[in-house]
Amino acid sequence: SISTLRVLGEMAKNPTKTYSKYALAKGTMLNERDVANALKKLIAIGWIEELSYGRIKAYKLNLNNEKVKATIKFLREIGYIQ
């Protein structure tokens, strides 16, 4: 979905950074529910890792996944991200 692509694109701008749902919602201009749904999909396919710091959850790209690396490269090549 477009919201999943927007979340992925936002995270791909800085692939090693960890993100909160709030930061992703702000960066993508999506509401937190749409961000949560996108994260759920991306976690299910192994593209994003969910980290827990007590009650706080953070998310980062799974850079060990070759498909994630290829997608980031593709998004850069087509100019979707810098």
PDB file of N, CA, C and O in Angstrom:
ATOM      1  N   SER A   1       0.838  -1.191   0.000  1.00  0.00           N
ATOM      2  CA  SER A   1       0.000   0.000   0.000  1.00  0.00           C
ATOM      3  C   SER A   1       0.876   1.245   0.000  1.00  0.00           C
ATOM      4  O   SER A   1       2.070   1.170   0.310  1.00  0.00           O
ATOM      5  N   ILE A   2       0.301   2.364  -0.318  1.00  0.00           N
ATOM      6  CA  ILE A   2       1.053   3.614  -0.377  1.00  0.00           C
ATOM      7  C   ILE A   2       1.591   3.996   0.993  1.00  0.00           C
ATOM      8  O   ILE A   2       2.704   4.504   1.109  1.00  0.00           O
ATOM      9  N   SER A   3       0.840   3.721   2.051  1.00  0.00           N
ATOM     10  CA  SER A   3       1.340   4.060   3.384  1.00  0.00           C
ATOM     11  C   SER A   3       2.554   3.199   3.750  1.00  0.00           C
ATOM     12  O   SER A   3       3.506   3.690   4.361  1.00  0.00           O
ATOM     13  N   THR A   4       2.550   1.939   3.328  1.00  0.00           N
ATOM     14  CA  THR A   4       3.696   1.066   3.581  1.00  0.00           C
ATOM     15  C   THR A   4       4.924   1.585   2.836  1.00  0.00           C
ATOM     16  O   THR A   4       6.020   1.634   3.397  1.00  0.00           O
ATOM     17  N   LEU A   5       4.740   2.010   1.611  1.00  0.00           N
ATOM     18  CA  LEU A   5       5.842   2.573   0.831  1.00  0.00           C
ATOM     19  C   LEU A   5       6.360   3.856   1.476  1.00  0.00           C
ATOM     20  O   LEU A   5       7.569   4.086   1.532  1.00  0.00           O
ATOM     21  N   ARG A   6       5.465   4.684   1.979  1.00  0.00           N
ATOM     22  CA  ARG A   6       5.891   5.928   2.622  1.00  0.00           C
ATOM     23  C   ARG A   6       6.697   5.666   3.888  1.00  0.00           C
ATOM     24  O   ARG A   6       7.705   6.328   4.140  1.00  0.00           O
ATOM     25  N   VAL A   7       6.270   4.681   4.681  1.00  0.00           N
ATOM     26  CA  VAL A   7       7.017   4.326   5.893  1.00  0.00           C
ATOM     27  C   VAL A   7       8.388   3.780   5.503  1.00  0.00           C
ATOM     28  O   VAL A   7       9.411   4.184   6.054  1.00  0.00           O
ATOM     29  N   LEU A   8       8.417   2.875   4.541  1.00  0.00           N
ATOM     30  CA  LEU A   8       9.676   2.295   4.077  1.00  0.00           C
ATOM     31  C   LEU A   8      10.596   3.380   3.534  1.00  0.00           C
ATOM     32  O   LEU A   8      11.789   3.422   3.841  1.00  0.00           O
ATOM     33  N   GLY A   9      10.043   4.295   2.741  1.00  0.00           N
ATOM     34  CA  GLY A   9      10.835   5.392   2.182  1.00  0.00           C
ATOM     35  C   GLY A   9      11.397   6.304   3.259  1.00  0.00           C
ATOM     36  O   GLY A   9      12.554   6.725   3.187  1.00  0.00           O
ATOM     37  N   GLU A  10      10.596   6.604   4.262  1.00  0.00           N
ATOM     38  CA  GLU A  10      11.060   7.454   5.363  1.00  0.00           C
ATOM     39  C   GLU A  10      12.222   6.794   6.105  1.00  0.00           C
ATOM     40  O   GLU A  10      13.223   7.429   6.407  1.00  0.00           O
ATOM     41  N   MET A  11      12.079   5.508   6.375  1.00  0.00           N
ATOM     42  CA  MET A  11      13.138   4.795   7.083  1.00  0.00           C
ATOM     43  C   MET A  11      14.384   4.617   6.207  1.00  0.00           C
ATOM     44  O   MET A  11      15.502   4.621   6.718  1.00  0.00           O
ATOM     45  N   ALA A  12      14.195   4.494   4.911  1.00  0.00           N
ATOM     46  CA  ALA A  12      15.320   4.296   3.992  1.00  0.00           C
ATOM     47  C   ALA A  12      16.172   5.552   3.837  1.00  0.00           C
ATOM     48  O   ALA A  12      17.329   5.462   3.435  1.00  0.00           O
ATOM     49  N   LYS A  13      15.620   6.707   4.182  1.00  0.00           N
ATOM     50  CA  LYS A  13      16.416   7.942   4.112  1.00  0.00           C
ATOM     51  C   LYS A  13      17.612   7.876   5.055  1.00  0.00           C
ATOM     52  O   LYS A  13      18.653   8.450   4.790  1.00  0.00           O
ATOM     53  N   ASN A  14      17.446   7.189   6.170  1.00  0.00           N
ATOM     54  CA  ASN A  14      18.516   7.016   7.150  1.00  0.00           C
ATOM     55  C   ASN A  14      18.424   5.576   7.670  1.00  0.00           C
ATOM     56  O   ASN A  14      17.873   5.337   8.744  1.00  0.00           O
ATOM     57  N   PRO A  15      18.952   4.628   6.897  1.00  0.00           N
ATOM     58  CA  PRO A  15      18.696   3.206   7.143  1.00  0.00           C
ATOM     59  C   PRO A  15      19.172   2.657   8.488  1.00  0.00           C
ATOM     60  O   PRO A  15      18.651   1.661   8.952  1.00  0.00           O
ATOM     61  N   THR A  16      20.144   3.283   9.127  1.00  0.00           N
ATOM     62  CA  THR A  16      20.667   2.732  10.382  1.00  0.00           C
ATOM     63  C   THR A  16      19.973   3.321  11.615  1.00  0.00           C
ATOM     64  O   THR A  16      20.197   2.866  12.727  1.00  0.00           O
ATOM     65  N   LYS A  17      19.122   4.292  11.411  1.00  0.00           N
ATOM     66  CA  LYS A  17      18.429   4.958  12.520  1.00  0.00           C
ATOM     67  C   LYS A  17      17.265   4.109  13.032  1.00  0.00           C
ATOM     68  O   LYS A  17      16.681   3.343  12.287  1.00  0.00           O
ATOM     69  N   THR A  18      16.944   4.273  14.321  1.00  0.00           N
ATOM     70  CA  THR A  18      15.733   3.664  14.863  1.00  0.00           C
ATOM     71  C   THR A  18      14.652   4.739  14.940  1.00  0.00           C
ATOM     72  O   THR A  18      14.951   5.917  15.155  1.00  0.00           O
ATOM     73  N   TYR A  19      13.422   4.348  14.747  1.00  0.00           N
ATOM     74  CA  TYR A  19      12.298   5.274  14.660  1.00  0.00           C
ATOM     75  C   TYR A  19      11.181   4.868  15.615  1.00  0.00           C
ATOM     76  O   TYR A  19      10.929   3.683  15.800  1.00  0.00           O
ATOM     77  N   SER A  20      10.492   5.858  16.152  1.00  0.00           N
ATOM     78  CA  SER A  20       9.264   5.603  16.901  1.00  0.00           C
ATOM     79  C   SER A  20       8.093   5.720  15.931  1.00  0.00           C
ATOM     80  O   SER A  20       8.240   6.279  14.835  1.00  0.00           O
ATOM     81  N   LYS A  21       6.931   5.225  16.344  1.00  0.00           N
ATOM     82  CA  LYS A  21       5.734   5.390  15.503  1.00  0.00           C
ATOM     83  C   LYS A  21       5.445   6.870  15.295  1.00  0.00           C
ATOM     84  O   LYS A  21       5.080   7.289  14.201  1.00  0.00           O
ATOM     85  N   TYR A  22       5.618   7.658  16.361  1.00  0.00           N
ATOM     86  CA  TYR A  22       5.352   9.091  16.275  1.00  0.00           C
ATOM     87  C   TYR A  22       6.263   9.755  15.237  1.00  0.00           C
ATOM     88  O   TYR A  22       5.803  10.531  14.403  1.00  0.00           O
ATOM     89  N   ALA A  23       7.554   9.432  15.274  1.00  0.00           N
ATOM     90  CA  ALA A  23       8.503  10.020  14.319  1.00  0.00           C
ATOM     91  C   ALA A  23       8.149   9.629  12.883  1.00  0.00           C
ATOM     92  O   ALA A  23       8.234  10.451  11.968  1.00  0.00           O
ATOM     93  N   LEU A  24       7.730   8.378  12.699  1.00  0.00           N
ATOM     94  CA  LEU A  24       7.341   7.938  11.357  1.00  0.00           C
ATOM     95  C   LEU A  24       6.057   8.623  10.907  1.00  0.00           C
ATOM     96  O   LEU A  24       5.939   9.009   9.737  1.00  0.00           O
ATOM     97  N   ALA A  25       5.111   8.792  11.812  1.00  0.00           N
ATOM     98  CA  ALA A  25       3.867   9.482  11.465  1.00  0.00           C
ATOM     99  C   ALA A  25       4.166  10.921  11.057  1.00  0.00           C
ATOM    100  O   ALA A  25       3.635  11.420  10.062  1.00  0.00           O
ATOM    101  N   LYS A  26       5.043  11.575  11.804  1.00  0.00           N
ATOM    102  CA  LYS A  26       5.409  12.958  11.505  1.00  0.00           C
ATOM    103  C   LYS A  26       6.150  13.059  10.161  1.00  0.00           C
ATOM    104  O   LYS A  26       5.859  13.926   9.347  1.00  0.00           O
ATOM    105  N   GLY A  27       7.085  12.129   9.938  1.00  0.00           N
ATOM    106  CA  GLY A  27       7.891  12.160   8.715  1.00  0.00           C
ATOM    107  C   GLY A  27       7.126  11.788   7.454  1.00  0.00           C
ATOM    108  O   GLY A  27       7.467  12.231   6.359  1.00  0.00           O
ATOM    109  N   THR A  28       6.085  10.971   7.604  1.00  0.00           N
ATOM    110  CA  THR A  28       5.329  10.508   6.434  1.00  0.00           C
ATOM    111  C   THR A  28       4.011  11.254   6.252  1.00  0.00           C
ATOM    112  O   THR A  28       3.359  11.093   5.234  1.00  0.00           O
ATOM    113  N   MET A  29       3.629  12.035   7.269  1.00  0.00           N
ATOM    114  CA  MET A  29       2.348  12.743   7.292  1.00  0.00           C
ATOM    115  C   MET A  29       1.166  11.759   7.248  1.00  0.00           C
ATOM    116  O   MET A  29       0.118  12.052   6.698  1.00  0.00           O
ATOM    117  N   LEU A  30       1.374  10.576   7.821  1.00  0.00           N
ATOM    118  CA  LEU A  30       0.305   9.592   7.975  1.00  0.00           C
ATOM    119  C   LEU A  30      -0.143   9.614   9.432  1.00  0.00           C
ATOM    120  O   LEU A  30       0.600  10.055  10.304  1.00  0.00           O
ATOM    121  N   ASN A  31      -1.344   9.113   9.698  1.00  0.00           N
ATOM    122  CA  ASN A  31      -1.740   9.014  11.102  1.00  0.00           C
ATOM    123  C   ASN A  31      -1.081   7.772  11.713  1.00  0.00           C
ATOM    124  O   ASN A  31      -0.605   6.890  11.003  1.00  0.00           O
ATOM    125  N   GLU A  32      -1.034   7.738  13.051  1.00  0.00           N
ATOM    126  CA  GLU A  32      -0.317   6.658  13.722  1.00  0.00           C
ATOM    127  C   GLU A  32      -0.927   5.279  13.457  1.00  0.00           C
ATOM    128  O   GLU A  32      -0.217   4.280  13.441  1.00  0.00           O
ATOM    129  N   ARG A  33      -2.243   5.210  13.216  1.00  0.00           N
ATOM    130  CA  ARG A  33      -2.877   3.929  12.906  1.00  0.00           C
ATOM    131  C   ARG A  33      -2.351   3.382  11.574  1.00  0.00           C
ATOM    132  O   ARG A  33      -2.043   2.192  11.459  1.00  0.00           O
ATOM    133  N   ASP A  34      -2.262   4.260  10.559  1.00  0.00           N
ATOM    134  CA  ASP A  34      -1.742   3.818   9.263  1.00  0.00           C
ATOM    135  C   ASP A  34      -0.275   3.399   9.369  1.00  0.00           C
ATOM    136  O   ASP A  34       0.149   2.422   8.749  1.00  0.00           O
ATOM    137  N   VAL A  35       0.488   4.137  10.164  1.00  0.00           N
ATOM    138  CA  VAL A  35       1.894   3.781  10.383  1.00  0.00           C
ATOM    139  C   VAL A  35       1.963   2.415  11.076  1.00  0.00           C
ATOM    140  O   VAL A  35       2.751   1.557  10.680  1.00  0.00           O
ATOM    141  N   ALA A  36       1.142   2.206  12.092  1.00  0.00           N
ATOM    142  CA  ALA A  36       1.129   0.925  12.823  1.00  0.00           C
ATOM    143  C   ALA A  36       0.795  -0.233  11.887  1.00  0.00           C
ATOM    144  O   ALA A  36       1.423  -1.300  11.956  1.00  0.00           O
ATOM    145  N   ASN A  37      -0.177  -0.043  11.004  1.00  0.00           N
ATOM    146  CA  ASN A  37      -0.550  -1.099  10.049  1.00  0.00           C
ATOM    147  C   ASN A  37       0.595  -1.392   9.088  1.00  0.00           C
ATOM    148  O   ASN A  37       0.872  -2.550   8.770  1.00  0.00           O
ATOM    149  N   ALA A  38       1.267  -0.334   8.617  1.00  0.00           N
ATOM    150  CA  ALA A  38       2.400  -0.511   7.705  1.00  0.00           C
ATOM    151  C   ALA A  38       3.539  -1.249   8.413  1.00  0.00           C
ATOM    152  O   ALA A  38       4.134  -2.172   7.852  1.00  0.00           O
ATOM    153  N   LEU A  39       3.825  -0.850   9.648  1.00  0.00           N
ATOM    154  CA  LEU A  39       4.885  -1.510  10.411  1.00  0.00           C
ATOM    155  C   LEU A  39       4.569  -2.984  10.619  1.00  0.00           C
ATOM    156  O   LEU A  39       5.446  -3.839  10.487  1.00  0.00           O
ATOM    157  N   LYS A  40       3.313  -3.284  10.923  1.00  0.00           N
ATOM    158  CA  LYS A  40       2.884  -4.669  11.143  1.00  0.00           C
ATOM    159  C   LYS A  40       3.180  -5.520   9.898  1.00  0.00           C
ATOM    160  O   LYS A  40       3.707  -6.631  10.004  1.00  0.00           O
ATOM    161  N   LYS A  41       2.839  -4.981   8.726  1.00  0.00           N
ATOM    162  CA  LYS A  41       3.096  -5.701   7.467  1.00  0.00           C
ATOM    163  C   LYS A  41       4.592  -5.913   7.251  1.00  0.00           C
ATOM    164  O   LYS A  41       5.030  -6.997   6.866  1.00  0.00           O
ATOM    165  N   LEU A  42       5.374  -4.846   7.471  1.00  0.00           N
ATOM    166  CA  LEU A  42       6.811  -4.913   7.210  1.00  0.00           C
ATOM    167  C   LEU A  42       7.531  -5.817   8.220  1.00  0.00           C
ATOM    168  O   LEU A  42       8.494  -6.490   7.863  1.00  0.00           O
ATOM    169  N   ILE A  43       7.057  -5.849   9.445  1.00  0.00           N
ATOM    170  CA  ILE A  43       7.621  -6.756  10.450  1.00  0.00           C
ATOM    171  C   ILE A  43       7.306  -8.204  10.061  1.00  0.00           C
ATOM    172  O   ILE A  43       8.172  -9.086  10.150  1.00  0.00           O
ATOM    173  N   ALA A  44       6.081  -8.442   9.602  1.00  0.00           N
ATOM    174  CA  ALA A  44       5.649  -9.797   9.240  1.00  0.00           C
ATOM    175  C   ALA A  44       6.499 -10.400   8.124  1.00  0.00           C
ATOM    176  O   ALA A  44       6.731 -11.617   8.102  1.00  0.00           O
ATOM    177  N   ILE A  45       6.988  -9.572   7.212  1.00  0.00           N
ATOM    178  CA  ILE A  45       7.815 -10.097   6.113  1.00  0.00           C
ATOM    179  C   ILE A  45       9.313  -9.972   6.401  1.00  0.00           C
ATOM    180  O   ILE A  45      10.135 -10.264   5.539  1.00  0.00           O
ATOM    181  N   GLY A  46       9.660  -9.502   7.608  1.00  0.00           N
ATOM    182  CA  GLY A  46      11.063  -9.460   8.015  1.00  0.00           C
ATOM    183  C   GLY A  46      11.850  -8.274   7.502  1.00  0.00           C
ATOM    184  O   GLY A  46      13.077  -8.292   7.511  1.00  0.00           O
ATOM    185  N   TRP A  47      11.169  -7.231   7.059  1.00  0.00           N
ATOM    186  CA  TRP A  47      11.864  -6.058   6.531  1.00  0.00           C
ATOM    187  C   TRP A  47      12.203  -5.051   7.621  1.00  0.00           C
ATOM    188  O   TRP A  47      13.089  -4.226   7.454  1.00  0.00           O
ATOM    189  N   ILE A  48      11.470  -5.091   8.709  1.00  0.00           N
ATOM    190  CA  ILE A  48      11.686  -4.169   9.822  1.00  0.00           C
ATOM    191  C   ILE A  48      11.779  -4.986  11.101  1.00  0.00           C
ATOM    192  O   ILE A  48      11.080  -5.984  11.263  1.00  0.00           O
ATOM    193  N   GLU A  49      12.672  -4.535  11.991  1.00  0.00           N
ATOM    194  CA  GLU A  49      12.814  -5.160  13.300  1.00  0.00           C
ATOM    195  C   GLU A  49      12.157  -4.259  14.336  1.00  0.00           C
ATOM    196  O   GLU A  49      12.310  -3.039  14.285  1.00  0.00           O
ATOM    197  N   GLU A  50      11.441  -4.880  15.267  1.00  0.00           N
ATOM    198  CA  GLU A  50      10.828  -4.140  16.367  1.00  0.00           C
ATOM    199  C   GLU A  50      11.713  -4.313  17.600  1.00  0.00           C
ATOM    200  O   GLU A  50      12.044  -5.433  17.966  1.00  0.00           O
ATOM    201  N   LEU A  51      12.108  -3.194  18.198  1.00  0.00           N
ATOM    202  CA  LEU A  51      12.946  -3.208  19.392  1.00  0.00           C
ATOM    203  C   LEU A  51      12.113  -2.726  20.564  1.00  0.00           C
ATOM    204  O   LEU A  51      11.308  -1.806  20.408  1.00  0.00           O
ATOM    205  N   SER A  52      12.295  -3.340  21.725  1.00  0.00           N
ATOM    206  CA  SER A  52      11.552  -2.922  22.913  1.00  0.00           C
ATOM    207  C   SER A  52      12.510  -2.372  23.948  1.00  0.00           C
ATOM    208  O   SER A  52      13.514  -3.005  24.277  1.00  0.00           O
ATOM    209  N   TYR A  53      12.201  -1.185  24.443  1.00  0.00           N
ATOM    210  CA  TYR A  53      12.936  -0.556  25.536  1.00  0.00           C
ATOM    211  C   TYR A  53      11.921  -0.342  26.652  1.00  0.00           C
ATOM    212  O   TYR A  53      11.313   0.708  26.752  1.00  0.00           O
ATOM    213  N   GLY A  54      11.693  -1.388  27.453  1.00  0.00           N
ATOM    214  CA  GLY A  54      10.623  -1.320  28.439  1.00  0.00           C
ATOM    215  C   GLY A  54       9.294  -1.273  27.710  1.00  0.00           C
ATOM    216  O   GLY A  54       8.996  -2.134  26.890  1.00  0.00           O
ATOM    217  N   ARG A  55       8.497  -0.241  27.985  1.00  0.00           N
ATOM    218  CA  ARG A  55       7.213  -0.097  27.301  1.00  0.00           C
ATOM    219  C   ARG A  55       7.345   0.621  25.960  1.00  0.00           C
ATOM    220  O   ARG A  55       6.396   0.681  25.190  1.00  0.00           O
ATOM    221  N   ILE A  56       8.496   1.191  25.704  1.00  0.00           N
ATOM    222  CA  ILE A  56       8.720   1.941  24.465  1.00  0.00           C
ATOM    223  C   ILE A  56       9.140   0.979  23.351  1.00  0.00           C
ATOM    224  O   ILE A  56       9.980   0.110  23.563  1.00  0.00           O
ATOM    225  N   LYS A  57       8.549   1.156  22.190  1.00  0.00           N
ATOM    226  CA  LYS A  57       8.927   0.338  21.028  1.00  0.00           C
ATOM    227  C   LYS A  57       9.578   1.245  19.987  1.00  0.00           C
ATOM    228  O   LYS A  57       9.167   2.383  19.795  1.00  0.00           O
ATOM    229  N   ALA A  58      10.601   0.718  19.350  1.00  0.00           N
ATOM    230  CA  ALA A  58      11.278   1.436  18.278  1.00  0.00           C
ATOM    231  C   ALA A  58      11.426   0.467  17.106  1.00  0.00           C
ATOM    232  O   ALA A  58      11.323  -0.752  17.270  1.00  0.00           O
ATOM    233  N   TYR A  59      11.652   1.025  15.949  1.00  0.00           N
ATOM    234  CA  TYR A  59      11.669   0.227  14.719  1.00  0.00           C
ATOM    235  C   TYR A  59      12.880   0.601  13.884  1.00  0.00           C
ATOM    236  O   TYR A  59      13.265   1.765  13.809  1.00  0.00           O
ATOM    237  N   LYS A  60      13.479  -0.407  13.262  1.00  0.00           N
ATOM    238  CA  LYS A  60      14.594  -0.139  12.349  1.00  0.00           C
ATOM    239  C   LYS A  60      14.550  -1.118  11.191  1.00  0.00           C
ATOM    240  O   LYS A  60      13.979  -2.213  11.302  1.00  0.00           O
ATOM    241  N   LEU A  61      15.143  -0.696  10.091  1.00  0.00           N
ATOM    242  CA  LEU A  61      15.199  -1.558   8.916  1.00  0.00           C
ATOM    243  C   LEU A  61      16.082  -2.766   9.198  1.00  0.00           C
ATOM    244  O   LEU A  61      17.096  -2.657   9.887  1.00  0.00           O
ATOM    245  N   ASN A  62      15.708  -3.904   8.674  1.00  0.00           N
ATOM    246  CA  ASN A  62      16.514  -5.114   8.776  1.00  0.00           C
ATOM    247  C   ASN A  62      17.515  -5.114   7.621  1.00  0.00           C
ATOM    248  O   ASN A  62      17.226  -5.587   6.528  1.00  0.00           O
ATOM    249  N   LEU A  63      18.685  -4.552   7.894  1.00  0.00           N
ATOM    250  CA  LEU A  63      19.689  -4.421   6.840  1.00  0.00           C
ATOM    251  C   LEU A  63      20.402  -5.731   6.526  1.00  0.00           C
ATOM    252  O   LEU A  63      21.247  -5.776   5.635  1.00  0.00           O
ATOM    253  N   ASN A  64      20.049  -6.803   7.230  1.00  0.00           N
ATOM    254  CA  ASN A  64      20.569  -8.128   6.894  1.00  0.00           C
ATOM    255  C   ASN A  64      19.736  -8.776   5.794  1.00  0.00           C
ATOM    256  O   ASN A  64      20.122  -9.807   5.252  1.00  0.00           O
ATOM    257  N   ASN A  65      18.614  -8.181   5.479  1.00  0.00           N
ATOM    258  CA  ASN A  65      17.720  -8.700   4.452  1.00  0.00           C
ATOM    259  C   ASN A  65      18.132  -8.114   3.092  1.00  0.00           C
ATOM    260  O   ASN A  65      18.114  -6.893   2.904  1.00  0.00           O
ATOM    261  N   GLU A  66      18.507  -8.971   2.170  1.00  0.00           N
ATOM    262  CA  GLU A  66      18.981  -8.515   0.855  1.00  0.00           C
ATOM    263  C   GLU A  66      17.893  -7.748   0.091  1.00  0.00           C
ATOM    264  O   GLU A  66      18.188  -6.818  -0.650  1.00  0.00           O
ATOM    265  N   LYS A  67      16.635  -8.146   0.267  1.00  0.00           N
ATOM    266  CA  LYS A  67      15.544  -7.446  -0.422  1.00  0.00           C
ATOM    267  C   LYS A  67      15.409  -6.016   0.082  1.00  0.00           C
ATOM    268  O   LYS A  67      15.098  -5.114  -0.693  1.00  0.00           O
ATOM    269  N   VAL A  68      15.645  -5.799   1.371  1.00  0.00           N
ATOM    270  CA  VAL A  68      15.589  -4.445   1.938  1.00  0.00           C
ATOM    271  C   VAL A  68      16.697  -3.597   1.329  1.00  0.00           C
ATOM    272  O   VAL A  68      16.450  -2.471   0.885  1.00  0.00           O
ATOM    273  N   LYS A  69      17.903  -4.151   1.271  1.00  0.00           N
ATOM    274  CA  LYS A  69      19.029  -3.391   0.691  1.00  0.00           C
ATOM    275  C   LYS A  69      18.770  -3.070  -0.778  1.00  0.00           C
ATOM    276  O   LYS A  69      19.034  -1.958  -1.236  1.00  0.00           O
ATOM    277  N   ALA A  70      18.229  -4.029  -1.521  1.00  0.00           N
ATOM    278  CA  ALA A  70      17.936  -3.802  -2.941  1.00  0.00           C
ATOM    279  C   ALA A  70      16.837  -2.752  -3.107  1.00  0.00           C
ATOM    280  O   ALA A  70      16.905  -1.913  -4.013  1.00  0.00           O
ATOM    281  N   THR A  71      15.854  -2.767  -2.218  1.00  0.00           N
ATOM    282  CA  THR A  71      14.762  -1.785  -2.289  1.00  0.00           C
ATOM    283  C   THR A  71      15.271  -0.388  -1.990  1.00  0.00           C
ATOM    284  O   THR A  71      14.901   0.574  -2.668  1.00  0.00           O
ATOM    285  N   ILE A  72      16.136  -0.243  -0.984  1.00  0.00           N
ATOM    286  CA  ILE A  72      16.718   1.063  -0.668  1.00  0.00           C
ATOM    287  C   ILE A  72      17.498   1.583  -1.872  1.00  0.00           C
ATOM    288  O   ILE A  72      17.364   2.746  -2.260  1.00  0.00           O
ATOM    289  N   LYS A  73      18.278   0.697  -2.465  1.00  0.00           N
ATOM    290  CA  LYS A  73      19.063   1.087  -3.652  1.00  0.00           C
ATOM    291  C   LYS A  73      18.130   1.545  -4.777  1.00  0.00           C
ATOM    292  O   LYS A  73      18.352   2.576  -5.416  1.00  0.00           O
ATOM    293  N   PHE A  74      17.072   0.793  -5.003  1.00  0.00           N
ATOM    294  CA  PHE A  74      16.097   1.136  -6.039  1.00  0.00           C
ATOM    295  C   PHE A  74      15.450   2.496  -5.756  1.00  0.00           C
ATOM    296  O   PHE A  74      15.328   3.336  -6.645  1.00  0.00           O
ATOM    297  N   LEU A  75      15.014   2.716  -4.508  1.00  0.00           N
ATOM    298  CA  LEU A  75      14.372   3.994  -4.161  1.00  0.00           C
ATOM    299  C   LEU A  75      15.311   5.166  -4.376  1.00  0.00           C
ATOM    300  O   LEU A  75      14.875   6.257  -4.761  1.00  0.00           O
ATOM    301  N   ARG A  76      16.606   4.967  -4.138  1.00  0.00           N
ATOM    302  CA  ARG A  76      17.600   6.022  -4.408  1.00  0.00           C
ATOM    303  C   ARG A  76      17.752   6.249  -5.915  1.00  0.00           C
ATOM    304  O   ARG A  76      17.801   7.377  -6.385  1.00  0.00           O
ATOM    305  N   GLU A  77      17.834   5.149  -6.671  1.00  0.00           N
ATOM    306  CA  GLU A  77      18.046   5.255  -8.122  1.00  0.00           C
ATOM    307  C   GLU A  77      16.903   5.970  -8.825  1.00  0.00           C
ATOM    308  O   GLU A  77      17.120   6.702  -9.782  1.00  0.00           O
ATOM    309  N   ILE A  78      15.663   5.773  -8.350  1.00  0.00           N
ATOM    310  CA  ILE A  78      14.533   6.428  -9.012  1.00  0.00           C
ATOM    311  C   ILE A  78      14.248   7.812  -8.436  1.00  0.00           C
ATOM    312  O   ILE A  78      13.323   8.484  -8.880  1.00  0.00           O
ATOM    313  N   GLY A  79      15.038   8.208  -7.418  1.00  0.00           N
ATOM    314  CA  GLY A  79      14.875   9.547  -6.852  1.00  0.00           C
ATOM    315  C   GLY A  79      13.776   9.672  -5.826  1.00  0.00           C
ATOM    316  O   GLY A  79      13.395  10.788  -5.453  1.00  0.00           O
ATOM    317  N   TYR A  80      13.246   8.567  -5.318  1.00  0.00           N
ATOM    318  CA  TYR A  80      12.208   8.616  -4.284  1.00  0.00           C
ATOM    319  C   TYR A  80      12.789   9.101  -2.962  1.00  0.00           C
ATOM    320  O   TYR A  80      12.141   9.761  -2.175  1.00  0.00           O
ATOM    321  N   ILE A  81      14.078   8.736  -2.715  1.00  0.00           N
ATOM    322  CA  ILE A  81      14.810   9.232  -1.554  1.00  0.00           C
ATOM    323  C   ILE A  81      16.173   9.719  -2.017  1.00  0.00           C
ATOM    324  O   ILE A  81      16.630   9.356  -3.112  1.00  0.00           O
ATOM    325  N   GLN A  82      16.815  10.486  -1.195  1.00  0.00           N
ATOM    326  CA  GLN A  82      18.166  10.992  -1.529  1.00  0.00           C
ATOM    327  C   GLN A  82      19.229  10.003  -1.125  1.00  0.00           C
ATOM    328  O   GLN A  82      19.133   9.320  -0.175  1.00  0.00           O
TER     329      GLN A  82
END
